[in-house]
Amino acid sequence: MTRYWEVQLKDGTIIREGQMEWREVPKRAIIRLSLFFDGRHWDLIGKEAYFVKYRASMAPGIQESFRLERRTIGFYEGAEKICYHIDEITGKFSMEVIDNSAD
Amino acid sequence: MSVVTRWIEYDISAVGSATDGGNGGKGTRGYSIGTSDPGDTISIGPTTNRLHLSLDGGSSDYITLYSGSNLDPRFVARDITEKLHNTGTTEAWTQSICTWENTTSSGGGNRFVIRSGSLGSSSSVTVGSGTNDARAVLGFNTKSEFGGSASPDGKASYTFSGDISISGTYYGFLDDVYKIVITNDHDATRGIGTPSKGGSNTYAGTLTTGGLFNHTSDLTYTIQIDATNGTTMGAGTGNVPLMKWSSSTDSGDWIELLYPNYWYKVGKYGLMVKFTDAVFNSASPAWTIPCYKPDYAQGTNASAPVGTAQYTYSSERGDDNISGVISTVSGSYTALGSRGLSIKFNPTSGSDNLGAGDCFYVICSAPKPSNYNISNLNYGNVTVSTESSVKTVAFEIQSGATQLSTVKFGLQNHGTFSHHNAGNSDTYFRFGTVGPGNVSNGYEWYPNITAADIDSDTPPTYLYATDDNLPVVATADDSKSVGNSPLRGLMSDPIWLNIRVGASETGANSSINYRLYFDYV
């Protein structure tokens, strides 16, 4: 597997996607979140909170048609979520800032 | 990443219902809380998929739950609700609701709560033992059960001897409960004042208040946040911020803020809060929120007759009155929520006054799905130059995620149709949507949508968006936006689809492919 997220915890532990569900990762212990994608990688270090997100698609009712479209790692800056998107098909990188300061 | 999804189909004629709880809207509902901690993912299998219940003291019956691993508890709660609706015929069953909520009784925590669909002293829910018992996986191996009361929620007794009637069609897509309180909102809208942020609170998102405060005294709630386990919501149990509330008369235990934009109860008298997705820090107080009892039914009168007395309302899903109190009208219906309902107050005599704090409930059940886990949409035989039947579907994540967003729907392939966007007696692929995520004029659902409703790019008032002819697209960006809501599961708004077969089309059994795009955490 050449496409995955990886976290490093304060105690030096390394956890990779597939070894643990993201929801189970102890978020407060993360000191680095990285996304590896076919030989490239992006590192997020020293942020107050991190997240992982996916975009997928599927044909109605056909679980086998499930397809990952995009991988995202990111971090929070207060009410803003800074997203690093990697398109699963093209490998193109993009950034997005989502502002959650208002309802 | 191991997200599991399903598709649900609705009969286009499906419609919800709203009732007065069989008791003229008066009293409270009986309920059962599973007080053991089931975690925030629920695994149900063949030996743990039945719940044995008795509602309102009637004969007990089994419901068989949806099986799966690590199911989202909001999904499970809605599954329980839908199974209850399909099991019994009395109002207790057909209007019953199971929710995943932060309970305010002793012990607290996020738990399953099953409420009867009836109001009053005969309302109750008893979860009993049975075979292939689901109690342990749902947290009902220990439980607290409380019968309904004939007294109003918030004060000792009703001033009003009469009752209420409900009129209209419930155009909600999900279950909901309206709370109506007699008040002129002398101090604050729905009795809820403006939150004040604590000095050490650095949260930069938005706290939104909801609900309707009804009690015999004013209270100020203090909310504490503990971010030791986690600073952001949606990060899974054990990794999210904790919230605790207290006032001079009631207090709660620490509960996990599992999801953003999800209503959490504060106190026992009707205040709710929700938060946008932002970073929390430990703070005490994080917020203080003043709440005010209903002082007057009208003017400075503690009671007033129908026609003079005023009221306000809120709903569990946040369909709250934000435009000022409403005056009752003798013998006539007046507004209740934005989903198509009206309310009328029926006095027993000319001297039967409504009193400040008199509280009524209206219980709304959602349109019932007709099929789960559908694997295809079959429009059947469609004659050229005619419209097919209209199909209605919704998408949901059952496990593997805590948040759903940016839902898009597109036509991936028009199959063997050869006159799509060809400019020669074309075939059209129609689309429409509305729902809790994209409400239109109060409508979350509308029964009996026809092809004529979605054969234009300009939607009718009861739909949020339509497209008379979806193009073939390959990306989410080029697809149509569909709303979604986290309040009863990770679910998309309903989507209406049909095709009009062009005059020159030939052949049969064409397979077309739609594709839905979605973001998830």
Coordinates of N, CA, C and O in Angstrom, one line a residue, chain B residues 105-205:
Chain B
S105 N -30.4 12.4 33.1 CA -30.7 11.8 34.4 C -29.3 11.3 35.0 O -28.3 11.4 34.4
S106 N -29.4 10.8 36.2 CA -28.2 10.4 36.9 C -27.3 9.4 36.1 O -27.9 8.5 35.5
G107 N -26.1 9.7 36.1 CA -25.2 8.8 35.3 C -24.8 9.4 34.0 O -23.7 9.3 33.5
G108 N -25.8 10.2 33.4 CA -25.5 10.9 32.2 C -25.0 10.1 31.0 O -25.3 8.9 30.9
G109 N -24.2 10.7 30.2 CA -23.6 9.9 29.1 C -24.5 10.0 27.8 O -25.7 10.3 27.9
N110 N -23.9 9.6 26.7 CA -24.7 9.4 25.5 C -25.3 8.1 25.5 O -24.5 7.1 25.5
R111 N -26.6 8.0 25.4 CA -27.3 6.7 25.5 C -28.4 6.6 24.6 O -28.9 7.6 24.0
F112 N -29.0 5.4 24.4 CA -30.2 5.2 23.7 C -31.4 5.5 24.6 O -31.4 5.0 25.8
V113 N -32.4 6.2 24.1 CA -33.6 6.5 24.9 C -34.8 6.2 24.0 O -34.8 6.6 22.8
I114 N -35.7 5.3 24.4 CA -36.9 5.0 23.7 C -38.1 5.6 24.4 O -38.3 5.3 25.6
R115 N -38.8 6.4 23.6 CA -40.0 7.1 24.2 C -41.2 6.6 23.5 O -41.3 6.4 22.3
S116 N -42.2 6.4 24.3 CA -43.5 6.0 23.8 C -44.1 7.1 22.9 O -43.7 8.3 23.1
G117 N -45.0 6.8 22.0 CA -45.6 7.8 21.2 C -46.8 8.4 21.8 O -47.5 9.3 21.2
S118 N -47.1 8.0 23.0 CA -48.3 8.6 23.7 C -47.9 9.5 24.8 O -46.8 9.5 25.3
L119 N -48.8 10.4 25.2 CA -48.6 11.3 26.3 C -49.5 10.9 27.5 O -50.6 10.4 27.3
G120 N -49.1 11.2 28.7 CA -50.0 11.1 29.8 C -49.6 9.9 30.7 O -48.6 9.3 30.6
S121 N -50.4 9.7 31.7 CA -50.0 8.8 32.8 C -50.0 7.3 32.4 O -49.4 6.5 33.1
S122 N -50.6 7.0 31.2 CA -50.5 5.6 30.8 C -49.3 5.3 29.9 O -49.1 4.2 29.4
S123 N -48.6 6.4 29.6 CA -47.4 6.2 28.7 C -46.2 5.6 29.4 O -45.8 6.0 30.4
S124 N -45.7 4.5 28.7 CA -44.6 3.9 29.3 C -43.8 3.1 28.3 O -44.4 2.7 27.3
V125 N -42.6 2.8 28.6 CA -41.8 1.9 27.8 C -41.0 0.9 28.7 O -40.4 1.3 29.7
T126 N -41.2 -0.4 28.5 CA -40.5 -1.4 29.3 C -39.7 -2.3 28.3 O -40.2 -2.9 27.4
V127 N -38.4 -2.3 28.5 CA -37.5 -3.1 27.7 C -37.3 -4.4 28.6 O -36.7 -4.3 29.7
G128 N -37.7 -5.5 28.0 CA -37.6 -6.7 28.8 C -36.6 -7.7 28.2 O -36.0 -7.4 27.2
S129 N -36.4 -8.8 28.9 CA -35.5 -9.8 28.4 C -36.1 -10.6 27.3 O -37.4 -10.7 27.1
G130 N -35.3 -11.3 26.5 CA -35.8 -12.1 25.4 C -34.7 -12.9 24.8 O -33.6 -12.9 25.3
T131 N -35.1 -13.5 23.7 CA -34.1 -14.4 23.0 C -33.3 -13.5 22.0 O -33.9 -12.5 21.5
N132 N -32.1 -13.9 21.7 CA -31.2 -13.1 20.8 C -31.3 -11.6 21.2 O -31.5 -10.7 20.4
D133 N -31.1 -11.5 22.5 CA -31.3 -10.2 23.1 C -30.3 -9.1 22.8 O -29.1 -9.3 22.8
A134 N -30.8 -8.0 22.4 CA -30.0 -6.8 22.0 C -29.7 -5.9 23.2 O -29.0 -4.9 23.0
R135 N -30.2 -6.2 24.3 CA -30.1 -5.3 25.4 C -28.6 -4.9 25.7 O -28.3 -3.8 26.0
A136 N -27.8 -5.9 25.8 CA -26.4 -5.7 26.2 C -25.7 -4.8 25.2 O -25.0 -3.9 25.6
V137 N -25.9 -5.0 23.9 CA -25.1 -4.2 23.0 C -25.7 -2.8 22.8 O -25.0 -1.9 22.4
L138 N -26.9 -2.6 23.3 CA -27.5 -1.3 23.2 C -27.4 -0.5 24.6 O -27.8 0.6 24.7
G139 N -26.9 -1.2 25.6 CA -26.8 -0.6 26.9 C -28.0 -0.7 27.8 O -28.1 0.0 28.8
F140 N -29.0 -1.6 27.4 CA -30.2 -1.7 28.1 C -30.1 -2.9 29.2 O -31.1 -3.2 29.8
N141 N -28.9 -3.4 29.3 CA -28.8 -4.4 30.4 C -28.9 -3.8 31.8 O -29.3 -4.5 32.7
T142 N -28.6 -2.5 31.9 CA -29.1 -1.7 33.0 C -30.0 -0.6 32.4 O -29.7 -0.1 31.3
K143 N -31.0 -0.2 33.1 CA -31.9 0.8 32.5 C -32.6 1.6 33.6 O -32.7 1.2 34.7
S144 N -33.1 2.7 33.1 CA -34.0 3.6 34.0 C -35.2 3.8 33.2 O -35.2 4.2 32.0
E145 N -36.4 3.5 33.8 CA -37.6 3.6 33.1 C -38.6 4.5 33.9 O -38.7 4.4 35.1
F146 N -39.2 5.5 33.2 CA -40.1 6.4 33.8 C -41.4 6.5 33.1 O -41.4 6.6 31.8
G147 N -42.5 6.4 33.8 CA -43.8 6.5 33.1 C -44.1 8.0 32.8 O -43.5 8.9 33.4
G148 N -45.0 8.1 31.9 CA -45.4 9.5 31.5 C -46.2 10.1 32.6 O -46.7 9.4 33.6
S149 N -46.4 11.4 32.5 CA -47.1 12.1 33.6 C -48.3 12.9 32.9 O -48.2 13.3 31.8
A150 N -49.4 13.0 33.7 CA -50.5 13.8 33.2 C -50.2 15.3 33.4 O -50.9 16.2 32.9
S151 N -49.2 15.6 34.2 CA -48.8 17.0 34.5 C -48.0 17.6 33.4 O -47.3 16.9 32.7
P152 N -48.0 18.9 33.3 CA -47.2 19.5 32.2 C -45.7 19.4 32.5 O -45.3 19.4 33.7
D153 N -44.9 19.4 31.4 CA -43.5 19.4 31.6 C -43.1 20.8 32.0 O -43.3 21.8 31.2
G154 N -42.7 21.0 33.2 CA -42.2 22.3 33.6 C -42.9 23.0 34.7 O -42.4 23.9 35.4
K155 N -44.1 22.5 35.0 CA -44.8 23.1 36.2 C -45.7 22.0 36.8 O -46.0 21.0 36.2
A156 N -46.3 22.3 37.9 CA -46.9 21.3 38.7 C -48.3 20.9 38.1 O -48.6 19.7 38.1
S157 N -49.0 21.8 37.5 CA -50.3 21.4 37.0 C -50.7 22.4 35.9 O -50.2 23.5 35.9
Y158 N -51.7 22.0 35.1 CA -52.2 22.8 34.0 C -53.1 23.8 34.6 O -54.0 23.5 35.4
T159 N -53.0 25.0 34.1 CA -54.1 26.0 34.3 C -55.3 25.7 33.3 O -56.4 25.8 33.7
F160 N -54.9 25.3 32.2 CA -55.9 25.0 31.1 C -56.5 23.6 31.3 O -55.8 22.6 31.4
S161 N -57.8 23.6 31.2 CA -58.5 22.3 31.3 C -58.7 21.6 30.0 O -58.9 20.4 29.9
G162 N -58.6 22.4 29.0 CA -58.9 21.9 27.6 C -57.7 21.2 27.0 O -56.8 20.8 27.8
D163 N -57.7 21.1 25.7 CA -56.6 20.4 25.1 C -56.3 21.1 23.7 O -56.8 22.2 23.5
I164 N -55.5 20.4 22.9 CA -55.1 21.0 21.6 C -55.6 20.0 20.5 O -55.8 18.8 20.7
S165 N -55.7 20.6 19.3 CA -55.9 19.8 18.1 C -54.8 20.2 17.1 O -54.3 21.3 17.1
I166 N -54.5 19.3 16.2 CA -53.5 19.5 15.2 C -54.1 19.4 13.8 O -55.0 18.6 13.6
S167 N -53.7 20.3 13.0 CA -54.2 20.3 11.6 C -53.0 20.3 10.7 O -51.9 20.8 11.0
G168 N -53.2 19.9 9.4 CA -52.2 20.0 8.4 C -51.4 18.7 8.2 O -51.7 17.6 8.8
T169 N -50.5 18.7 7.3 CA -49.7 17.5 6.9 C -48.3 17.8 7.4 O -47.7 18.9 7.2
Y170 N -47.7 16.8 8.0 CA -46.3 16.9 8.5 C -45.4 16.7 7.3 O -45.3 15.6 6.8
Y171 N -44.7 17.7 6.9 CA -43.8 17.6 5.7 C -42.3 17.5 6.2 O -41.4 17.8 5.4
G172 N -42.1 16.9 7.4 CA -40.8 16.6 7.8 C -40.3 15.3 7.2 O -41.1 14.4 6.9
F173 N -39.0 15.1 7.0 CA -38.5 13.9 6.5 C -38.0 12.9 7.6 O -37.9 11.7 7.4
L174 N -37.9 13.5 8.8 CA -37.4 12.7 10.0 C -38.4 12.9 11.1 O -39.1 13.9 11.2
D175 N -38.3 12.0 12.1 CA -39.2 12.1 13.3 C -38.8 13.4 14.0 O -37.7 13.9 14.0
D176 N -39.8 14.0 14.7 CA -39.6 15.2 15.5 C -40.7 15.3 16.5 O -41.7 14.6 16.4
V177 N -40.4 16.1 17.5 CA -41.4 16.4 18.6 C -41.4 17.9 18.8 O -40.4 18.5 19.0
Y178 N -42.6 18.5 18.7 CA -42.8 19.9 19.0 C -43.2 20.1 20.4 O -44.1 19.4 20.9
K179 N -42.6 21.1 21.0 CA -43.0 21.5 22.4 C -43.6 22.9 22.3 O -43.0 23.8 21.7
I180 N -44.8 23.0 22.9 CA -45.5 24.3 22.8 C -45.7 24.8 24.2 O -46.2 24.0 25.1
V181 N -45.4 26.0 24.5 CA -45.5 26.6 25.8 C -46.2 27.9 25.8 O -45.9 28.7 24.9
I182 N -47.2 28.1 26.7 CA -47.9 29.3 26.8 C -47.0 30.4 27.4 O -46.5 30.2 28.6
T183 N -46.7 31.4 26.7 CA -45.8 32.5 27.2 C -45.8 33.7 26.3 O -46.2 33.5 25.1
N184 N -45.5 34.8 26.8 CA -45.3 36.0 25.9 C -43.8 36.3 25.8 O -43.5 37.4 25.3
D185 N -43.0 35.3 26.2 CA -41.5 35.5 26.0 C -41.1 36.9 26.6 O -40.4 37.6 25.9
H186 N -41.6 37.2 27.8 CA -41.3 38.5 28.4 C -39.8 38.8 28.5 O -39.4 40.0 28.2
D187 N -39.0 37.8 28.8 CA -37.6 38.1 29.0 C -36.7 37.7 27.9 O -35.7 38.4 27.6
A188 N -37.0 36.6 27.1 CA -36.1 36.2 26.1 C -36.9 35.3 25.1 O -37.9 34.6 25.6
T189 N -36.5 35.2 23.9 CA -37.1 34.3 22.9 C -37.0 32.8 23.4 O -35.9 32.3 23.7
R190 N -38.1 32.2 23.5 CA -38.3 30.8 24.0 C -37.6 30.7 25.4 O -37.2 29.6 25.8
G191 N -37.5 31.8 26.1 CA -37.0 31.7 27.5 C -35.5 31.5 27.6 O -35.0 31.3 28.7
I192 N -34.8 31.7 26.5 CA -33.4 31.4 26.5 C -32.6 32.7 26.2 O -32.8 33.3 25.1
G193 N -31.8 33.1 27.1 CA -31.1 34.4 26.9 C -29.8 34.2 26.1 O -29.5 33.1 25.6
T194 N -29.1 35.2 26.0 CA -27.9 35.2 25.2 C -26.7 34.6 25.9 O -26.4 35.0 27.1
P195 N -26.0 33.6 25.3 CA -24.9 32.9 26.0 C -23.7 33.9 26.2 O -23.5 34.8 25.4
S196 N -23.1 33.8 27.3 CA -21.9 34.6 27.6 C -20.7 33.7 27.6 O -20.7 32.6 28.3
K197 N -19.7 34.0 26.9 CA -18.5 33.2 26.9 C -17.6 33.4 28.1 O -17.3 34.6 28.4
G198 N -17.0 32.4 28.7 CA -16.1 32.5 29.8 C -14.8 33.1 29.3 O -14.4 32.9 28.1
G199 N -14.1 33.8 30.2 CA -12.9 34.6 29.8 C -11.8 33.7 29.3 O -11.0 34.1 28.4
S200 N -11.7 32.4 29.8 CA -10.6 31.6 29.3 C -11.0 30.7 28.2 O -10.2 29.8 27.8
N201 N -12.2 30.8 27.7 CA -12.7 30.0 26.6 C -12.2 30.5 25.2 O -12.6 31.6 24.8
T202 N -11.4 29.7 24.5 CA -10.8 30.2 23.3 C -11.6 29.6 22.1 O -11.1 29.8 20.9
Y203 N -12.6 28.9 22.3 CA -13.4 28.3 21.2 C -13.8 29.4 20.2 O -14.4 30.4 20.6
A204 N -13.5 29.2 18.9 CA -13.8 30.2 17.9 C -14.9 29.9 17.0 O -15.2 30.6 16.1
G205 N -15.6 28.7 17.3 CA -16.7 28.3 16.5 C -18.0 29.0 17.0 O -17.9 30.0 17.7

